[in-house]
PDB file of C-alpha atoms in Angstrom:
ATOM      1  CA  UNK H   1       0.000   0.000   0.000  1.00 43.00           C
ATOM      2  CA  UNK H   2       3.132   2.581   0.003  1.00 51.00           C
ATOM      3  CA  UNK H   3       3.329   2.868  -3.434  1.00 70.00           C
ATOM      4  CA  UNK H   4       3.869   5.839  -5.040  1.00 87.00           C
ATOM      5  CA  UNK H   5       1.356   8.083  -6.028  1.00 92.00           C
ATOM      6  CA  UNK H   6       1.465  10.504  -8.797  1.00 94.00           C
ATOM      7  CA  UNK H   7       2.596  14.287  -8.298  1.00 94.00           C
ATOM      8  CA  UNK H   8      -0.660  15.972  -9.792  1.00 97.00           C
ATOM      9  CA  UNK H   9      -4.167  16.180  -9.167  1.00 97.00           C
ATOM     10  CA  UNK H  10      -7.500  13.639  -8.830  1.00 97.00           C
ATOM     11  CA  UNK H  11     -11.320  15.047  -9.270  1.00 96.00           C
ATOM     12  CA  UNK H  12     -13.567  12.379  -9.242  1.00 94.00           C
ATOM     13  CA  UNK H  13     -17.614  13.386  -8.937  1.00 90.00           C
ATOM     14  CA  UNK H  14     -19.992  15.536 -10.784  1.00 91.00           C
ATOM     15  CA  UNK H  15     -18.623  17.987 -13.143  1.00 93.00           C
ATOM     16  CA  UNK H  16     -21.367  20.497 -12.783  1.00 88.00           C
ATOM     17  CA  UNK H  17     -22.070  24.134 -11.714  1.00 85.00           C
ATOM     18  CA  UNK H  18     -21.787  23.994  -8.088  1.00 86.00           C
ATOM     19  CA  UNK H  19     -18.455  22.600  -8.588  1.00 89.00           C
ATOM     20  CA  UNK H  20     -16.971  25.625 -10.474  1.00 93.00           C
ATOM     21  CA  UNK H  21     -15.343  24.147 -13.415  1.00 94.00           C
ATOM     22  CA  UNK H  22     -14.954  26.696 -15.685  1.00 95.00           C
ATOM     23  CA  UNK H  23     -12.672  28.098 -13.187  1.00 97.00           C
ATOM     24  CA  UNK H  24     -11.040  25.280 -12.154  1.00 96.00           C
ATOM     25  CA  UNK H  25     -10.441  24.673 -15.776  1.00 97.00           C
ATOM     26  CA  UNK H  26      -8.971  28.405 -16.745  1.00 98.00           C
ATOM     27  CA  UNK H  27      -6.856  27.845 -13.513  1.00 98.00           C
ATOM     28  CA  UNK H  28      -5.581  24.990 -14.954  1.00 98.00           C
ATOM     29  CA  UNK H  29      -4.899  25.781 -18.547  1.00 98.00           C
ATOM     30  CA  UNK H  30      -2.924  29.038 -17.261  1.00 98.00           C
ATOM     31  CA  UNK H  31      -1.005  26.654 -14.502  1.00 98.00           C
ATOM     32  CA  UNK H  32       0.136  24.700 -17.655  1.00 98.00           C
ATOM     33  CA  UNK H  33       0.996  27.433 -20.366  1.00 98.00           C
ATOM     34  CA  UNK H  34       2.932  29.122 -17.735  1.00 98.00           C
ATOM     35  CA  UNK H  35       5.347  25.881 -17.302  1.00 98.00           C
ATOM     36  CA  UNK H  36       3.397  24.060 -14.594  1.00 97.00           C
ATOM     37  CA  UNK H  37       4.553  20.129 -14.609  1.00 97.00           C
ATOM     38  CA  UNK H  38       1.912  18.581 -12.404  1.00 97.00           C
ATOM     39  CA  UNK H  39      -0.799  15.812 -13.875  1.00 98.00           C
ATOM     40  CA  UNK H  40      -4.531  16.672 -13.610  1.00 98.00           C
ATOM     41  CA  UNK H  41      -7.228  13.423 -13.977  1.00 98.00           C
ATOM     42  CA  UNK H  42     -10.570  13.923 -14.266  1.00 97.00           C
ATOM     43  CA  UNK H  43     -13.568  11.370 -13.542  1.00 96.00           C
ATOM     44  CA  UNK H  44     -17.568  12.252 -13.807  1.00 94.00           C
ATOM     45  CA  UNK H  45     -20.217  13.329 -15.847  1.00 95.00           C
ATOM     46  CA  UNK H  46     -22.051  16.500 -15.789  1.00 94.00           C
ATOM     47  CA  UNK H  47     -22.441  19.934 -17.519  1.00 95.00           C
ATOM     48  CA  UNK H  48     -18.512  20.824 -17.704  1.00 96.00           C
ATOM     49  CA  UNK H  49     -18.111  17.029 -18.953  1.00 96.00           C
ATOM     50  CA  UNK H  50     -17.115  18.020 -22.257  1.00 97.00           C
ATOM     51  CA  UNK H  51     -14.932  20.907 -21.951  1.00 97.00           C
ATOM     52  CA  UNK H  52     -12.584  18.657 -19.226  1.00 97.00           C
ATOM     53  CA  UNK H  53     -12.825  16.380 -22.256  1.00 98.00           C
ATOM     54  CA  UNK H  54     -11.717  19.014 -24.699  1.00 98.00           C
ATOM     55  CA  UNK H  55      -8.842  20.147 -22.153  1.00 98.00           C
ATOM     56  CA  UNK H  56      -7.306  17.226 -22.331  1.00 98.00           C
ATOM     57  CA  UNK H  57      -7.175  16.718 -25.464  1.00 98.00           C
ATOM     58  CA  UNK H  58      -5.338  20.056 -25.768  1.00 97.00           C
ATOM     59  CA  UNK H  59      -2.878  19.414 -23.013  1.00 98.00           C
ATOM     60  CA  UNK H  60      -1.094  15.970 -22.387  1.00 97.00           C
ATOM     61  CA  UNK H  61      -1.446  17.102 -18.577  1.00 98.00           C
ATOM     62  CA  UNK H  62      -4.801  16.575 -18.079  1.00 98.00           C
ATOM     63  CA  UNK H  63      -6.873  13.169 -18.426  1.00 98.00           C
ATOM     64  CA  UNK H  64     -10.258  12.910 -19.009  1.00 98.00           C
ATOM     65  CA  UNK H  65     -11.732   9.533 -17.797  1.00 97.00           C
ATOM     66  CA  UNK H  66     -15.421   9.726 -18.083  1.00 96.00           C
ATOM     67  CA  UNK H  67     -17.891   8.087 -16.311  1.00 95.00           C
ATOM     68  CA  UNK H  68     -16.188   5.308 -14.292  1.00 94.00           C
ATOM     69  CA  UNK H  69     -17.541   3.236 -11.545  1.00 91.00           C
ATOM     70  CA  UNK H  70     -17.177   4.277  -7.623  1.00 86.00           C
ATOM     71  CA  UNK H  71     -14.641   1.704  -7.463  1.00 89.00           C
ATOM     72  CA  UNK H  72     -12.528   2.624 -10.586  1.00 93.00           C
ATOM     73  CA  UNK H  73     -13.071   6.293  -8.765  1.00 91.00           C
ATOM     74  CA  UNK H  74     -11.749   5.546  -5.631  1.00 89.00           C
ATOM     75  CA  UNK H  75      -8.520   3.565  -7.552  1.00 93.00           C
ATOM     76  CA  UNK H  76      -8.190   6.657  -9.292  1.00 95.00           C
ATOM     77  CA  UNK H  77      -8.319   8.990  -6.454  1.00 92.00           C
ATOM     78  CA  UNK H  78      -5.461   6.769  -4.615  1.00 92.00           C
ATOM     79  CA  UNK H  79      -3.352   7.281  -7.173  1.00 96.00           C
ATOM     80  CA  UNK H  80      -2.517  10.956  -7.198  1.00 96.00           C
ATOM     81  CA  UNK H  81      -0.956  12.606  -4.110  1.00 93.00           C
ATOM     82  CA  UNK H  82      -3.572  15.687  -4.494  1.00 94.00           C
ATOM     83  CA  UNK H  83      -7.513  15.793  -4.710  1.00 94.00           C
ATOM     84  CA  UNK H  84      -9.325  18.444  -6.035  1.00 96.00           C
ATOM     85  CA  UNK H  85     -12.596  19.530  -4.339  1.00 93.00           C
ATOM     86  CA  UNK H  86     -13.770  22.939  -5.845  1.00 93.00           C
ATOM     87  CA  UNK H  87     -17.385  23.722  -4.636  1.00 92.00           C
ATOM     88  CA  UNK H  88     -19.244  27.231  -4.385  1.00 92.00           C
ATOM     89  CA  UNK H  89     -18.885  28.799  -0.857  1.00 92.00           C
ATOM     90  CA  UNK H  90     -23.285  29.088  -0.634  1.00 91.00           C
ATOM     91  CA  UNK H  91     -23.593  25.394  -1.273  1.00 86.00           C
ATOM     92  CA  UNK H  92     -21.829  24.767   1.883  1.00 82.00           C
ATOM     93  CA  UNK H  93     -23.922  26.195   4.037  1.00 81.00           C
ATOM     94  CA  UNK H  94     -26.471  23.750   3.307  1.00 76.00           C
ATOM     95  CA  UNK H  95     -24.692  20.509   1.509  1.00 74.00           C
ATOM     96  CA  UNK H  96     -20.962  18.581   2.228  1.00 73.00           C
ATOM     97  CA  UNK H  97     -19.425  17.274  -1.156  1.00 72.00           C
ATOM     98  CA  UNK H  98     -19.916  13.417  -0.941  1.00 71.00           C
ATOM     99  CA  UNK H  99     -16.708  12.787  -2.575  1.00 74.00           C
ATOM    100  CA  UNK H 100     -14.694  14.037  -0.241  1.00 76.00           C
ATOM    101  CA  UNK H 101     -15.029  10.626   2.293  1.00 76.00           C
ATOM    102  CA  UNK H 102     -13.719   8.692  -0.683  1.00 79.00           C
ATOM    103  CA  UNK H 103     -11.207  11.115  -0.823  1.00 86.00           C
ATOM    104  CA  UNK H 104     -10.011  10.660   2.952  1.00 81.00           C
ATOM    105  CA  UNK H 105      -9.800   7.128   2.351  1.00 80.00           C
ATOM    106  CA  UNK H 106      -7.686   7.754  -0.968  1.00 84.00           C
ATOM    107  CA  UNK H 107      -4.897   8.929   1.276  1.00 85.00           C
ATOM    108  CA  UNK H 108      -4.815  12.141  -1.122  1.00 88.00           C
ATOM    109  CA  UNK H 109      -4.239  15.419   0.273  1.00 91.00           C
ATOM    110  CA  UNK H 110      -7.279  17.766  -0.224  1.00 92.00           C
ATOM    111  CA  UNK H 111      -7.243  21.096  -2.179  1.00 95.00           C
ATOM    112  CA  UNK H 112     -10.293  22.359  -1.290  1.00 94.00           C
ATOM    113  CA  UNK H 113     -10.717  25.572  -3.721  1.00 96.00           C
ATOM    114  CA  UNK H 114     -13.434  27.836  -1.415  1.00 95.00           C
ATOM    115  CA  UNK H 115     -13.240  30.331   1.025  1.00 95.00           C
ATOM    116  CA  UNK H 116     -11.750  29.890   3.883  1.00 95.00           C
ATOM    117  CA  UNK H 117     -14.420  30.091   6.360  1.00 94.00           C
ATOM    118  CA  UNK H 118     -16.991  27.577   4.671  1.00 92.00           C
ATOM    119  CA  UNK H 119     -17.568  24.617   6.753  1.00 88.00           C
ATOM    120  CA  UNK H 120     -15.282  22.694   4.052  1.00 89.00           C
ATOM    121  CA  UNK H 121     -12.177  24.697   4.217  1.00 92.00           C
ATOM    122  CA  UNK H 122     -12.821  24.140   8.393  1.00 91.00           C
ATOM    123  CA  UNK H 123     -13.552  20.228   7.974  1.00 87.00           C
ATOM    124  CA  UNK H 124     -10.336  19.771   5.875  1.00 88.00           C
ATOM    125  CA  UNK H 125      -7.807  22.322   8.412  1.00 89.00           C
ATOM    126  CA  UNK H 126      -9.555  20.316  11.453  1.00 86.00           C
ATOM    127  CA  UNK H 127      -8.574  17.067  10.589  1.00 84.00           C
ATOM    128  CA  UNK H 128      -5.795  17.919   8.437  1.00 86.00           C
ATOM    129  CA  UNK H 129      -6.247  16.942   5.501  1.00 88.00           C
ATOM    130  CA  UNK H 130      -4.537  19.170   3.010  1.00 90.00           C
ATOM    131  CA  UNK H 131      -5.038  23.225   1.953  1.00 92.00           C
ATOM    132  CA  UNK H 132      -7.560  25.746   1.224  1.00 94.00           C
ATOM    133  CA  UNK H 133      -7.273  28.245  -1.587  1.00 96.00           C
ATOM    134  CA  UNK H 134     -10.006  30.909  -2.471  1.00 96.00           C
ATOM    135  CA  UNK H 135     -11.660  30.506  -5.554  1.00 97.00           C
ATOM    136  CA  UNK H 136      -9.154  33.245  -7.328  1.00 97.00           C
ATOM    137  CA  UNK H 137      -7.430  32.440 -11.002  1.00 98.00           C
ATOM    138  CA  UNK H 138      -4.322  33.453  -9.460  1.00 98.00           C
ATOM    139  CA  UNK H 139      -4.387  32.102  -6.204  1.00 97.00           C
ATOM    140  CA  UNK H 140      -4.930  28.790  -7.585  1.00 98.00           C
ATOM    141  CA  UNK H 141      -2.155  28.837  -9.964  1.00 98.00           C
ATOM    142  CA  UNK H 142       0.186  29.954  -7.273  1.00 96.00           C
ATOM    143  CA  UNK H 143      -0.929  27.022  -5.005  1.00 95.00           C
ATOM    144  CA  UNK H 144      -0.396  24.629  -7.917  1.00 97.00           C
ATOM    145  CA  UNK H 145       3.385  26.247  -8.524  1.00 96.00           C
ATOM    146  CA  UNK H 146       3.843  26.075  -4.827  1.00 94.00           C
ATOM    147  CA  UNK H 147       2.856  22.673  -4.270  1.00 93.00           C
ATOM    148  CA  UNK H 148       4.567  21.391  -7.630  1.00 94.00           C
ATOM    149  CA  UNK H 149       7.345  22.523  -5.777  1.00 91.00           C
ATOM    150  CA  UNK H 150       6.980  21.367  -2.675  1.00 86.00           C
ATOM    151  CA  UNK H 151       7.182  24.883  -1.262  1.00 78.00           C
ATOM    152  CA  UNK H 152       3.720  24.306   0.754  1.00 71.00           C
ATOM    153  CA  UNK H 153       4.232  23.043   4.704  1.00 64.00           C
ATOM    154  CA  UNK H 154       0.565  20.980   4.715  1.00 60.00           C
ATOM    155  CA  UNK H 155       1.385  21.495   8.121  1.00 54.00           C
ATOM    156  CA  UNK H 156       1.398  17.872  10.452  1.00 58.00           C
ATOM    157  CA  UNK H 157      -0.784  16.328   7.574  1.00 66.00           C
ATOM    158  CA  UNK H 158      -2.738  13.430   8.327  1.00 63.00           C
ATOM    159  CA  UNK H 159      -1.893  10.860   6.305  1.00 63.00           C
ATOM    160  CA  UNK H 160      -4.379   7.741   8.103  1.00 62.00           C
ATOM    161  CA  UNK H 161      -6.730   9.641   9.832  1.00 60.00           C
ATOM    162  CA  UNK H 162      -7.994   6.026  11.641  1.00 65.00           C
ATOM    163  CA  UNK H 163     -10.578   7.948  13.866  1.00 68.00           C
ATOM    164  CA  UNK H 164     -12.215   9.845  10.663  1.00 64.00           C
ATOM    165  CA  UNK H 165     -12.389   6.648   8.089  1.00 60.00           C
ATOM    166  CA  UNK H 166     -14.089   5.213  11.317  1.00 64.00           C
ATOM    167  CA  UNK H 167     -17.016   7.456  11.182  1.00 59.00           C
ATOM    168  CA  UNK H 168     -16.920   7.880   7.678  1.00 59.00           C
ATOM    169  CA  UNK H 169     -18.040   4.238   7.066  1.00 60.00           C
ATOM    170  CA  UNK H 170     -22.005   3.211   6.021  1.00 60.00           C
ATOM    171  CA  UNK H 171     -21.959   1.367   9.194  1.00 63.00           C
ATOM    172  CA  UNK H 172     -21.158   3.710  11.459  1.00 59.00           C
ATOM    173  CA  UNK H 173     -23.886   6.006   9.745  1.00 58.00           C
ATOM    174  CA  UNK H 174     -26.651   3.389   9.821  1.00 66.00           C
ATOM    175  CA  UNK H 175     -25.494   3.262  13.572  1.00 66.00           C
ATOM    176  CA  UNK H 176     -25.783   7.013  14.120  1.00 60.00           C
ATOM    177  CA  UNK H 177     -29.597   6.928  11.816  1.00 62.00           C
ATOM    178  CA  UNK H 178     -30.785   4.395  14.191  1.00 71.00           C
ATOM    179  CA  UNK H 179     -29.988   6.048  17.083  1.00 69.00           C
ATOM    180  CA  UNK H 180     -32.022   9.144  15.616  1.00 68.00           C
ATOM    181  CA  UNK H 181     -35.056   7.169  14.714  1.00 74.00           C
ATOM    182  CA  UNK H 182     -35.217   4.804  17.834  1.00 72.00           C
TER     183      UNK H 182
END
């Protein structure tokens, strides 16, 4: 299980509009033209589907996988040292990204791309889990450079958070549901 993983970037989930793509993807593109090195793989359907598909036909850095099972998802995700979770800061206040427990159990670090004081940014400092960056062009690009070269201290990251997978499992949720309707 200590194989590995490649320097670049996992999304695996819906490619739609709460996850802001388009950004993501301009972020990206200018990451690359400006001499950025690290891989980007994409997995998921949705409305921004076809331009991650178009990206990567335009730039050898970026895959486009399609729709893929959960299971060829989560293989995915464990391959790449970096997962991407963009989401829109007003979704948070009312939904949690679902791919982000198949993320923890990737043993990816998180980029969460949101502001800083949405209940994801908090979720992914508390347990420490990887970085925030606010949804800015530039900002992005200068995390990419800055993790590309290792020049980001993910301060004390947890690489097996044991206690999180623990309550992140269907079990432990049934568990906690039955304790709400009994």
């Amino acid at each position: 299980e200590n194989k590995k993983k490649i320097k670049g970037f996992s999304f695996t989930g819906n490619l739609g509009r709460l996850q802001i793509v388009p950004l993501m993807i301009e972020s990206i593109k200018k990451y690359l033209k400006e001499g950025g090195n690290l891989e980007f793989s994409f997995a998921g359907g949705g409305v921004y589907a076809k331009h991650i598909n178009e990206t990567s036909k335009l730039y050898k850095k970026v895959k486009y996988e399609g729709v893929i099972s959960a299971n060829e998802a989560a293989q995915l995700s464990s391959k790449y040292e970096w997962a991407l979770l963009p989401i829109k800061d007003e979704i948070t206040r009312y939904a949690f990204p679902s791919k982000t427990s198949s993320y923890v159990f990737s043993g990816s670090k998180i980029l969460a791309i949101c502001g800083h004081n949405t209940n994801v940014s908090k979720w992914v400092k508390l347990h420490r889990l990887g970085l925030t960056v606010k949804p800015d062009l530039d900002e992005i690009v200068e995390t990419l450079f800055k993790i590309e070269k290792g020049h980001l201290e993910v301060s004390n990251f947890n690489d097996n958070p044991i206690e999180l997978k623990k309550i992140l499992t269907i079990n432990f949720f049934i568990k906690k549901l039955q304790e709400v309707i009994f």
